[in-house]
Coordinates of C-alpha atoms (C1' of nucleotides) in Angstrom, one line a residue:
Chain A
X25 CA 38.5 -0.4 -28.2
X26 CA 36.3 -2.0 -25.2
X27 CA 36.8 0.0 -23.1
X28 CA 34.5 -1.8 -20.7
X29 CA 36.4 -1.9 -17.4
X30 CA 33.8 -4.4 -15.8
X31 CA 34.9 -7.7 -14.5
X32 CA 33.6 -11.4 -15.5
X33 CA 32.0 -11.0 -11.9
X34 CA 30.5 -7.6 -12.0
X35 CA 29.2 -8.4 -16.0
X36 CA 27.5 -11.7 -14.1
X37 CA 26.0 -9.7 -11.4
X38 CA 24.6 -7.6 -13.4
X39 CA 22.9 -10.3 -15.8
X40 CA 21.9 -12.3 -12.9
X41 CA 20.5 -9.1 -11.7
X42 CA 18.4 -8.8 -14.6
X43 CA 17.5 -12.2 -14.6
X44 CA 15.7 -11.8 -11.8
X45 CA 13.7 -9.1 -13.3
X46 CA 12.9 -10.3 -16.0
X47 CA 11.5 -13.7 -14.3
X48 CA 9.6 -11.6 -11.8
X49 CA 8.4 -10.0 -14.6
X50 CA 7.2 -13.0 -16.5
X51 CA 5.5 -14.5 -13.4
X52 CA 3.4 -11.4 -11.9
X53 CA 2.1 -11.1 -15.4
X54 CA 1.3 -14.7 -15.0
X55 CA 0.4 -14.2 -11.3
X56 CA 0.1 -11.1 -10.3
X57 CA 1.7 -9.3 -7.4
X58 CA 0.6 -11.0 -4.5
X59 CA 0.6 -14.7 -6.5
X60 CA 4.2 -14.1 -6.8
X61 CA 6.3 -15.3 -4.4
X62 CA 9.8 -15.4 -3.7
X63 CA 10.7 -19.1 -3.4
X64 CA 8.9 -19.3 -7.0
X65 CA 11.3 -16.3 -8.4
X66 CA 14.0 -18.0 -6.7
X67 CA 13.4 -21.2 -8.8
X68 CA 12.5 -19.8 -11.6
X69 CA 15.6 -18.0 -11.9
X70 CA 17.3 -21.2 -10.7
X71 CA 19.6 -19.4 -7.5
X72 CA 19.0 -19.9 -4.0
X73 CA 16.6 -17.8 -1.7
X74 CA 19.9 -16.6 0.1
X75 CA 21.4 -15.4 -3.5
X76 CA 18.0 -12.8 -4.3
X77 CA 18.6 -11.1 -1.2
X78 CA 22.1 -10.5 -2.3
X79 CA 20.6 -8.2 -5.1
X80 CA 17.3 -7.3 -3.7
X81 CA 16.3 -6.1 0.5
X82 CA 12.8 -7.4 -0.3
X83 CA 10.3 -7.9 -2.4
X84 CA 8.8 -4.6 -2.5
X85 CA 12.1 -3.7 -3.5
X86 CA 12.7 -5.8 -6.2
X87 CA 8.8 -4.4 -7.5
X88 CA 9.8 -0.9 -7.2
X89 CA 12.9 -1.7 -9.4
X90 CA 11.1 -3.1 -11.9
X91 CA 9.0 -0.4 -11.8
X92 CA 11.2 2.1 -11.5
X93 CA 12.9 0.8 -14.9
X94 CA 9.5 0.1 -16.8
X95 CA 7.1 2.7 -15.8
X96 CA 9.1 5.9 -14.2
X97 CA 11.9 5.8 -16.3
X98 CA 9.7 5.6 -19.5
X99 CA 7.2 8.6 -18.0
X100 CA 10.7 10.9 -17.2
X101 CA 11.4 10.0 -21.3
X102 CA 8.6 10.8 -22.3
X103 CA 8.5 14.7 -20.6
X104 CA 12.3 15.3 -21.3
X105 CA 11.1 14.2 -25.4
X106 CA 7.9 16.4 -25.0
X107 CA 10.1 19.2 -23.6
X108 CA 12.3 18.6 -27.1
X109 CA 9.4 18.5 -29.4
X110 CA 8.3 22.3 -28.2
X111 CA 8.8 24.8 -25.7
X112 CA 5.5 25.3 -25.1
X113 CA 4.3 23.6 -21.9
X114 CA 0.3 23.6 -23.1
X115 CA 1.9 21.6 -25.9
X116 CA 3.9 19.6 -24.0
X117 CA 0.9 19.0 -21.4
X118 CA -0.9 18.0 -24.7
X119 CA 1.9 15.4 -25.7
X120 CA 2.5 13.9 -21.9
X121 CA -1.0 13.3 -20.8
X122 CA -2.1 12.0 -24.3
X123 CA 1.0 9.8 -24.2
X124 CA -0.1 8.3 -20.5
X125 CA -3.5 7.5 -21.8
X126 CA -2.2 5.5 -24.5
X127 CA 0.5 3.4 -22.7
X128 CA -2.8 3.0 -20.1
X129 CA -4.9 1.7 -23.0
X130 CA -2.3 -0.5 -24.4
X131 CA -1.1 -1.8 -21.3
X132 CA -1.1 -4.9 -20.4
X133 CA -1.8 -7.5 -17.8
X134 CA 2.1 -6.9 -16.6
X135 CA 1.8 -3.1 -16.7
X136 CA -1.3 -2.9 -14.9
X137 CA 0.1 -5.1 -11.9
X138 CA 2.8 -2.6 -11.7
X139 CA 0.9 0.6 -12.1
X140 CA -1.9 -0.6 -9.3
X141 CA 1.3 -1.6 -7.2
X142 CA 2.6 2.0 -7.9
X143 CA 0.6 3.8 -7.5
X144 CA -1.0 2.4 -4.7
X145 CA 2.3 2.4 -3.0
X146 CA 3.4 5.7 -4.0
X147 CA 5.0 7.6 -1.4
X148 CA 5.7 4.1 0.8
X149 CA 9.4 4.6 0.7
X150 CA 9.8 1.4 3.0
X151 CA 13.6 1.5 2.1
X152 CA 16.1 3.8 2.0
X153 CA 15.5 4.7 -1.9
X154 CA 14.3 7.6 -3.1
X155 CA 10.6 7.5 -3.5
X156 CA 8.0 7.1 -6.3
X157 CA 6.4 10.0 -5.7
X158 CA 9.5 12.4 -5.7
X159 CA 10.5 10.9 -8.5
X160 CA 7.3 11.8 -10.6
X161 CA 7.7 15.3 -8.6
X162 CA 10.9 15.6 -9.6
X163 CA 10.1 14.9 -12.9
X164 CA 6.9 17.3 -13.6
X165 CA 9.3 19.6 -11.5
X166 CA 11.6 19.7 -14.6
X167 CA 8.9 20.0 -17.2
X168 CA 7.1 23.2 -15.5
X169 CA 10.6 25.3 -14.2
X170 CA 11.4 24.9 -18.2
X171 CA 9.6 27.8 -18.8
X172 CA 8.6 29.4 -15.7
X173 CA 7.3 32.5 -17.7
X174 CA 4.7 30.1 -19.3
X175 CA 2.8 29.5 -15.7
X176 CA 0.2 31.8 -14.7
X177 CA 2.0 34.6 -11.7
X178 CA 1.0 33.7 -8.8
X179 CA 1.3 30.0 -9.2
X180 CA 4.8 27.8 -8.4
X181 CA 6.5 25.3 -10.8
X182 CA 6.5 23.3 -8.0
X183 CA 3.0 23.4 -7.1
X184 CA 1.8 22.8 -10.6
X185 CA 4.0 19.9 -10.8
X186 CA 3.0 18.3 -8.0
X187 CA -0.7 18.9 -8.0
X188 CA -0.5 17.4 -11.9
X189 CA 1.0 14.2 -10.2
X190 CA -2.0 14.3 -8.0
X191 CA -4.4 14.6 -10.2
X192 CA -2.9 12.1 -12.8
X193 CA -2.3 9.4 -10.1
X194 CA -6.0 10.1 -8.9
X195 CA -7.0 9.5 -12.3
X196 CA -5.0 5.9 -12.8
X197 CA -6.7 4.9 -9.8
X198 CA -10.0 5.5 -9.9
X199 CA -9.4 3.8 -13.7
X200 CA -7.4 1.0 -12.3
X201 CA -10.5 -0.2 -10.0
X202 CA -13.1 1.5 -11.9
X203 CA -14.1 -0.7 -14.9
X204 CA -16.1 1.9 -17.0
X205 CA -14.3 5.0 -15.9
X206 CA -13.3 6.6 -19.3
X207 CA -9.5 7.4 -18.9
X208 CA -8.8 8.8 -22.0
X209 CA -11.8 11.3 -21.7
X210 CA -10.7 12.3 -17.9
X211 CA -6.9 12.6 -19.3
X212 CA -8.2 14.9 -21.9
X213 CA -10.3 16.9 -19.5
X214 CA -7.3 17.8 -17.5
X215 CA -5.1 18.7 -19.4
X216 CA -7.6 21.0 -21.0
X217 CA -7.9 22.0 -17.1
X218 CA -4.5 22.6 -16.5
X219 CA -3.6 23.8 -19.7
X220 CA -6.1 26.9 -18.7
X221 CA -5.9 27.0 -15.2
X222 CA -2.0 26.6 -15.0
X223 CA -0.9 28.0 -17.6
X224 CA -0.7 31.8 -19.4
X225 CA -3.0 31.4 -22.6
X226 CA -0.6 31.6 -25.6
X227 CA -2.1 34.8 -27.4
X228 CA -1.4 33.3 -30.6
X229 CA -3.4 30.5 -30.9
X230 CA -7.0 28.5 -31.3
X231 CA -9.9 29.8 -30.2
Chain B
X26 CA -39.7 3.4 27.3
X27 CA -35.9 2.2 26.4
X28 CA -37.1 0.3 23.0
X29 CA -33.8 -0.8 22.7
X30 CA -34.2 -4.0 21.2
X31 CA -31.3 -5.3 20.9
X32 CA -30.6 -8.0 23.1
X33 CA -27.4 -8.8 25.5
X34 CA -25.8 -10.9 22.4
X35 CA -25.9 -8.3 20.1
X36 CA -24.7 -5.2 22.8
X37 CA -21.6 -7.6 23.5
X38 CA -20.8 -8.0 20.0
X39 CA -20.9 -4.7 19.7
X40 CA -19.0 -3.5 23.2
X41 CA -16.2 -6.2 21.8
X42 CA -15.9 -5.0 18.6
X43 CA -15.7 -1.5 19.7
X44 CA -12.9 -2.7 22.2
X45 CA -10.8 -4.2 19.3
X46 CA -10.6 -1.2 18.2
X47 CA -9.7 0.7 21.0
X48 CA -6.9 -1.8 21.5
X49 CA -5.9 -1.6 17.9
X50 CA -5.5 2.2 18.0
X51 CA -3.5 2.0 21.6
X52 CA -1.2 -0.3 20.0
X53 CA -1.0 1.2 16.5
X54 CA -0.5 4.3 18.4
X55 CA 2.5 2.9 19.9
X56 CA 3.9 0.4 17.6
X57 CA 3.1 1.3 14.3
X58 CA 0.6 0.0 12.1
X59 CA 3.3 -3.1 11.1
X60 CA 4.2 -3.7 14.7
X61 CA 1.2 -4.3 15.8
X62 CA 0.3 -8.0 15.4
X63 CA -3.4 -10.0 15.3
X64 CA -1.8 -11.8 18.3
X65 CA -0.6 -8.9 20.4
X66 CA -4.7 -7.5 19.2
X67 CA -6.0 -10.5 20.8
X68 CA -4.1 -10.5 23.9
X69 CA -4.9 -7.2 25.0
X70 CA -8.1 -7.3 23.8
X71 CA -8.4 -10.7 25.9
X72 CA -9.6 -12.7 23.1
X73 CA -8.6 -15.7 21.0
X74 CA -7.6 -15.6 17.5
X75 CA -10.6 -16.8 16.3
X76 CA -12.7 -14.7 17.8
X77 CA -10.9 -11.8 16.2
X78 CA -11.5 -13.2 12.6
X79 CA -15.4 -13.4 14.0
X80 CA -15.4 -9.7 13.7
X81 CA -12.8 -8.8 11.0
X82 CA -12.1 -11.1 8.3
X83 CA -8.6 -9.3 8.1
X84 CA -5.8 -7.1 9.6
X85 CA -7.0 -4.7 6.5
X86 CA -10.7 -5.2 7.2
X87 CA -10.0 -3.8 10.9
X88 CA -7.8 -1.2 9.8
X89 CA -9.7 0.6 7.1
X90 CA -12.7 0.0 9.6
X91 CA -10.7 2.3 12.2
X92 CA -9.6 4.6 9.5
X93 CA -13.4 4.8 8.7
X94 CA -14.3 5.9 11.8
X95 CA -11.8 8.1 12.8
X96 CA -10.9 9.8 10.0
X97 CA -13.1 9.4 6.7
X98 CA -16.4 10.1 8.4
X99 CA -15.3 13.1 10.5
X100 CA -13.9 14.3 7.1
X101 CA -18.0 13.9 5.5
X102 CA -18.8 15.7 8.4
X103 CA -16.7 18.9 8.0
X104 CA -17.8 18.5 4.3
X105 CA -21.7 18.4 4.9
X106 CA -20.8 21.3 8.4
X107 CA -19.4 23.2 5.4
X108 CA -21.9 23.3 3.4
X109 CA -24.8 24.3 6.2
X110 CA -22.6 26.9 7.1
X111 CA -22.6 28.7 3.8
X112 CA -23.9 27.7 0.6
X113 CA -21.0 29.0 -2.0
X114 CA -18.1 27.0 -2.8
X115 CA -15.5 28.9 -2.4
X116 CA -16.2 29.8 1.2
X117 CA -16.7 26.0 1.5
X118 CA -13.3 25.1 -0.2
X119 CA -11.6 27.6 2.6
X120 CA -13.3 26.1 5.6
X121 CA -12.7 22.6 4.3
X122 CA -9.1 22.8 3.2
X123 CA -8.5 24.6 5.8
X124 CA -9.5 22.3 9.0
X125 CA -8.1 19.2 7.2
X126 CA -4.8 21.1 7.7
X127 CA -5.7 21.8 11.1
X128 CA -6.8 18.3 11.9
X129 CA -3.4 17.3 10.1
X130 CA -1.2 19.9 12.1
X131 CA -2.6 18.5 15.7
X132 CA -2.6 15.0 14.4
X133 CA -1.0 12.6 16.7
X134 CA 1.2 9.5 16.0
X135 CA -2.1 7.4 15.6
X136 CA -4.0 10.0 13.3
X137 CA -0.8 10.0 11.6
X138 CA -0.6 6.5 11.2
X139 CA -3.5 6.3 10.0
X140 CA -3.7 8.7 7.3
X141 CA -0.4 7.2 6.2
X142 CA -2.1 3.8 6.0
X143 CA -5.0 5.2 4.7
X144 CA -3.6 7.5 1.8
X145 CA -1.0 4.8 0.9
X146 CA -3.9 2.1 0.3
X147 CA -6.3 4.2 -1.6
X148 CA -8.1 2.8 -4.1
X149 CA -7.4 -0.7 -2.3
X150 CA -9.9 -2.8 -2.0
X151 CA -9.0 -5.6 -1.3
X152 CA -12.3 -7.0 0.6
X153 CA -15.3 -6.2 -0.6
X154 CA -16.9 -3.1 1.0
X155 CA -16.7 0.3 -0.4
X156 CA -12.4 1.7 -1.6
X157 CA -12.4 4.2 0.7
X158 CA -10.9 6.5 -2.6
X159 CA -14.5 6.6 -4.4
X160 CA -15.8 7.2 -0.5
X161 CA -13.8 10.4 -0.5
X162 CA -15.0 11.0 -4.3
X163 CA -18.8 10.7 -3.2
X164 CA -18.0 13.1 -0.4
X165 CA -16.7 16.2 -2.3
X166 CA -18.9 14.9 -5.0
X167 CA -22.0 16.0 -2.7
X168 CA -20.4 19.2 -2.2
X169 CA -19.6 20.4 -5.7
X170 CA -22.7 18.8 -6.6
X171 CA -24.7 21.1 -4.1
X172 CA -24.1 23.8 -6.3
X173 CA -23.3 22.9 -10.2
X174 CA -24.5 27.0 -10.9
X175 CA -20.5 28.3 -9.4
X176 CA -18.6 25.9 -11.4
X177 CA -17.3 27.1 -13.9
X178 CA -18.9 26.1 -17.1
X179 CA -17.0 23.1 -19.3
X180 CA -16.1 21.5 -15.8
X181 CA -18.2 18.9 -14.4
X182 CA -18.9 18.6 -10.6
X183 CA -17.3 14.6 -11.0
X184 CA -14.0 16.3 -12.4
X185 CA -13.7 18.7 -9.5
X186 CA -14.5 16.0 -6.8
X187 CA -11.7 14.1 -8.4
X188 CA -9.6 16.5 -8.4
X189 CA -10.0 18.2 -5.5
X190 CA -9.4 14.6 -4.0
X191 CA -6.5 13.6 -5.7
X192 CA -4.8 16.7 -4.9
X193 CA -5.6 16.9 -1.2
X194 CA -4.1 13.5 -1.4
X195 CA -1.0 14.4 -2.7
X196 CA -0.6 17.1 -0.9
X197 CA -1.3 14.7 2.2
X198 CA 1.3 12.1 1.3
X199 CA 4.4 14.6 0.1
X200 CA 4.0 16.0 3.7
X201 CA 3.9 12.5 5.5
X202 CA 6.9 11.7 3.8
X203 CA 8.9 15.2 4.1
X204 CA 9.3 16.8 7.3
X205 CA 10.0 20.4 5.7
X206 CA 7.0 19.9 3.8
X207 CA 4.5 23.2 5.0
X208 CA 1.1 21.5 4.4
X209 CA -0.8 24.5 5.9
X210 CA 0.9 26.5 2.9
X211 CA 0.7 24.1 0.3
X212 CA -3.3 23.7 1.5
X213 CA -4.2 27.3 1.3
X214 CA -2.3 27.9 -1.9
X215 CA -4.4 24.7 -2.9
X216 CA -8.0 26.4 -1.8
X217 CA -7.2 29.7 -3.5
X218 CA -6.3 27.6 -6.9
X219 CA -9.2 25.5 -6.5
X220 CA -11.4 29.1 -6.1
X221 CA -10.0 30.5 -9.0
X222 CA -9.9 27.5 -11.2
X223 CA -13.4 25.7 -10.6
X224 CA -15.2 27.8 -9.5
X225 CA -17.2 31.2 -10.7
X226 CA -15.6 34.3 -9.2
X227 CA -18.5 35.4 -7.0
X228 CA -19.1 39.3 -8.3
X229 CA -20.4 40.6 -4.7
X230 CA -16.7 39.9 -3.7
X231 CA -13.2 40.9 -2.3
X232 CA -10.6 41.7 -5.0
Chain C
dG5 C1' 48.6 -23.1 -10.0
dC6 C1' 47.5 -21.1 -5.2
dT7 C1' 45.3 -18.4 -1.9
dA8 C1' 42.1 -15.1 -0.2
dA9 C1' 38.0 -12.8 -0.9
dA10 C1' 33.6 -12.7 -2.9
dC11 C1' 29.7 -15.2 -4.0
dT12 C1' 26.4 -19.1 -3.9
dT13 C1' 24.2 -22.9 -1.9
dA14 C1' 21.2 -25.9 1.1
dC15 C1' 18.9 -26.1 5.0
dA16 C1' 16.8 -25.0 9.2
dC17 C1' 14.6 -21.5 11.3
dC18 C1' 11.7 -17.2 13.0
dC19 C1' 7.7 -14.1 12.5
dC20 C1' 3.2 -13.0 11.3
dG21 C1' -1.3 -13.3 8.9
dG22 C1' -4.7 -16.5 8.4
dT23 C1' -7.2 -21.3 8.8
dA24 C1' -9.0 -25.8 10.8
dT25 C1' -10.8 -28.6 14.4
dA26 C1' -12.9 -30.0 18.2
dT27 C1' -14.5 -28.5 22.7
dT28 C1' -16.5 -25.5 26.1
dT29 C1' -19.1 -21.5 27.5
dT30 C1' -22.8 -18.2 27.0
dT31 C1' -27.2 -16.8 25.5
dC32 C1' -31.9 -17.4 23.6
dT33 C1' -36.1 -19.8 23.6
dT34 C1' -39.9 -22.1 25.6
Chain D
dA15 C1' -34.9 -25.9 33.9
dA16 C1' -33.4 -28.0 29.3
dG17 C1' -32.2 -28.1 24.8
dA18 C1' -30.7 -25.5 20.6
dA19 C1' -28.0 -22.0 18.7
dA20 C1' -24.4 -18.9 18.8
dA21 C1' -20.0 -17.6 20.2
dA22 C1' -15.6 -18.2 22.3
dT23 C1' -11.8 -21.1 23.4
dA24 C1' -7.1 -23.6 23.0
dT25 C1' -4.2 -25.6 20.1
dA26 C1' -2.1 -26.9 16.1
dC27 C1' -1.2 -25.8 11.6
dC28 C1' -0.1 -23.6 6.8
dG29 C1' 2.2 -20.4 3.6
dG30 C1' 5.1 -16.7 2.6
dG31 C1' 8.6 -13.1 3.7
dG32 C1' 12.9 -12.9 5.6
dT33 C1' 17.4 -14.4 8.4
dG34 C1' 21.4 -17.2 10.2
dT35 C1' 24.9 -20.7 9.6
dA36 C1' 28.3 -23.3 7.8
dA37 C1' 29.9 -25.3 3.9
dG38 C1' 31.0 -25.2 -1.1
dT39 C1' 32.2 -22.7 -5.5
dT40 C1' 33.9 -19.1 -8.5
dT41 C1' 36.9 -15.3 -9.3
dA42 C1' 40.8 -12.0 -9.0
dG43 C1' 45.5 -11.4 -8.4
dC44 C1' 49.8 -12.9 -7.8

DNA sequence: GCTAAACTTACACCCCGGTATATTTTTCTT
DNA sequence: AAGAAAAATATACCGGGGTGTAAGTTTAGC
């Protein structure tokens, strides 16, 4: 039946692996980025500082992982399910941005390290990995080329997709260091913005 | 006549100060803004390590102090030249997107470090003055703000500073990043969507 | 079971940003 | 010209990210 052609090694690497996520994760929620430090993941996952550099270049590799796996990953769900709940991209524009401003306004003190430590370094691709902000380009990329006849002529799936990446990481910062800025509200506003500046008005519907 | 009152102390303060930063953009220029350490500063700026945190409490501090200088206050400048040079947005949008892409195009390895550092730490602020992202906010905040009558109604003048910001940002970082990235393109596709989405279509008009 | 390869470990070390201390030099005041 | 205040100095140090080495441990495969 298991088929699972991974070795006692490999299956260790991989939990080890996660370990160290996981108690990175714990202690920047505790600590916050910059309290963070390596020795402390190194004790907390109980290896040797040699051993996390087996698994990770640096820290800011290890970060983007995490983030990569608990905020990028999660936003690419969320398009790809908006995309299967309609075909229309005003809805689906609707769905997504609505979506952000909730995980925003439920997020807590973990996911706020990571998104001010993503966004702020989005587009430092340090390493060799692909970086952040492709990744969100990408991303939007998919959403608007679903439906290419849906964006207003004259305008590119790839502009509108990363132009909405601008504007929604704009957005997250000025919230992220901007106690009374109203994220929700600003969310709302833009997708009402790109929902009529980006898109072809859907004859058939409100006002 | 000269009422300069400002005595010998205070001039070499401020001829020192000025000569950290000349040194600090030499080396930047040639090394990067990680190469360049607060000891190789302080040698060519002949001073000791102390005396450096005199005038910067940190690496940051000098940077974004640099940055200030050389890139975020000539960019209020084109913004306010902008707006004595004609008093409708949309000419203003044109003249402002497009010097930033010439400024970008003739950048040099130092501008170019800079902006990197500069884009990349938005919304940063670690110290206490001023995040240079609400700086550029205030900026084009001013200029939609000069003339609330050609936005288009429902949008405010905050939104479009915002906006306008987070986009040129974007647009800014995918090229630092991407060598086949055509900002010039991507800047004037930018103006024109800006035009036609923020702004009133002037009647008196072209097409 | 035995061996070779992969992996982990402890420990010492480098680099760099930033600080502490105690002393000397420069400038301002009168 | 002398004393007070401000600034600059050399030097040693700390903490954290990251590396190098040489030995020890686990695993895979026979």
């Amino acid at each position: 039946m298991t088929v699972v052609q991974i070795s006692r090694r490999e299956r260790k690497k991989l939990e080890l692996r996660d370990r160290i996520c996981d108690e990175t994760a714990r202690l920047v929620a505790r600590h916050g980025v910059e309290g963070t430090t390596i020795d402390a993941i190194c004790d907390c996952a109980d290896i040797a500082k040699k051993t996390f550099y087996n698994y990770y270049s640096s820290k800011h590799d290890l970060l983007i992982d995490i983030c990569q796996s608990r905020l990028l990953n999660r936003t690419e769900q969320m398009v790809s399910a908006a995309l299967t709940r309609t075909s229309r991209l005003d809805e689906g524009i609707d769905i997504v941005l609505s979506e952000i401003a909730a995980n925003n306004r439920r997020a807590g003190k973990l996911e706020k390290q990571l998104i001010d430590y993503l966004v702020a370094n989005m587009g430092i691709n340090r390493n060799q990995g692909a970086d952040q902000l492709s990744f969100m380009n990408r991303c939007f990329l998919r959403f608007f080329s679903s439906a290419d006849e849906q964006i207003r002529p004259g305008l590119s799936a790839a502009f509108c997709a990363e132009m909405t990446v601008g504007m929604v990481n704009t957005a997250t910062l000025n919230w992220l260091h901007n106690d009374d800025y109203k994220l929700d509200l600003r969310l709302q506003e833009l997708a009402e913005y790109i929902k009529h500046s980006m898109l072809v008005s859907a004859s058939t519907t409100t006002q």
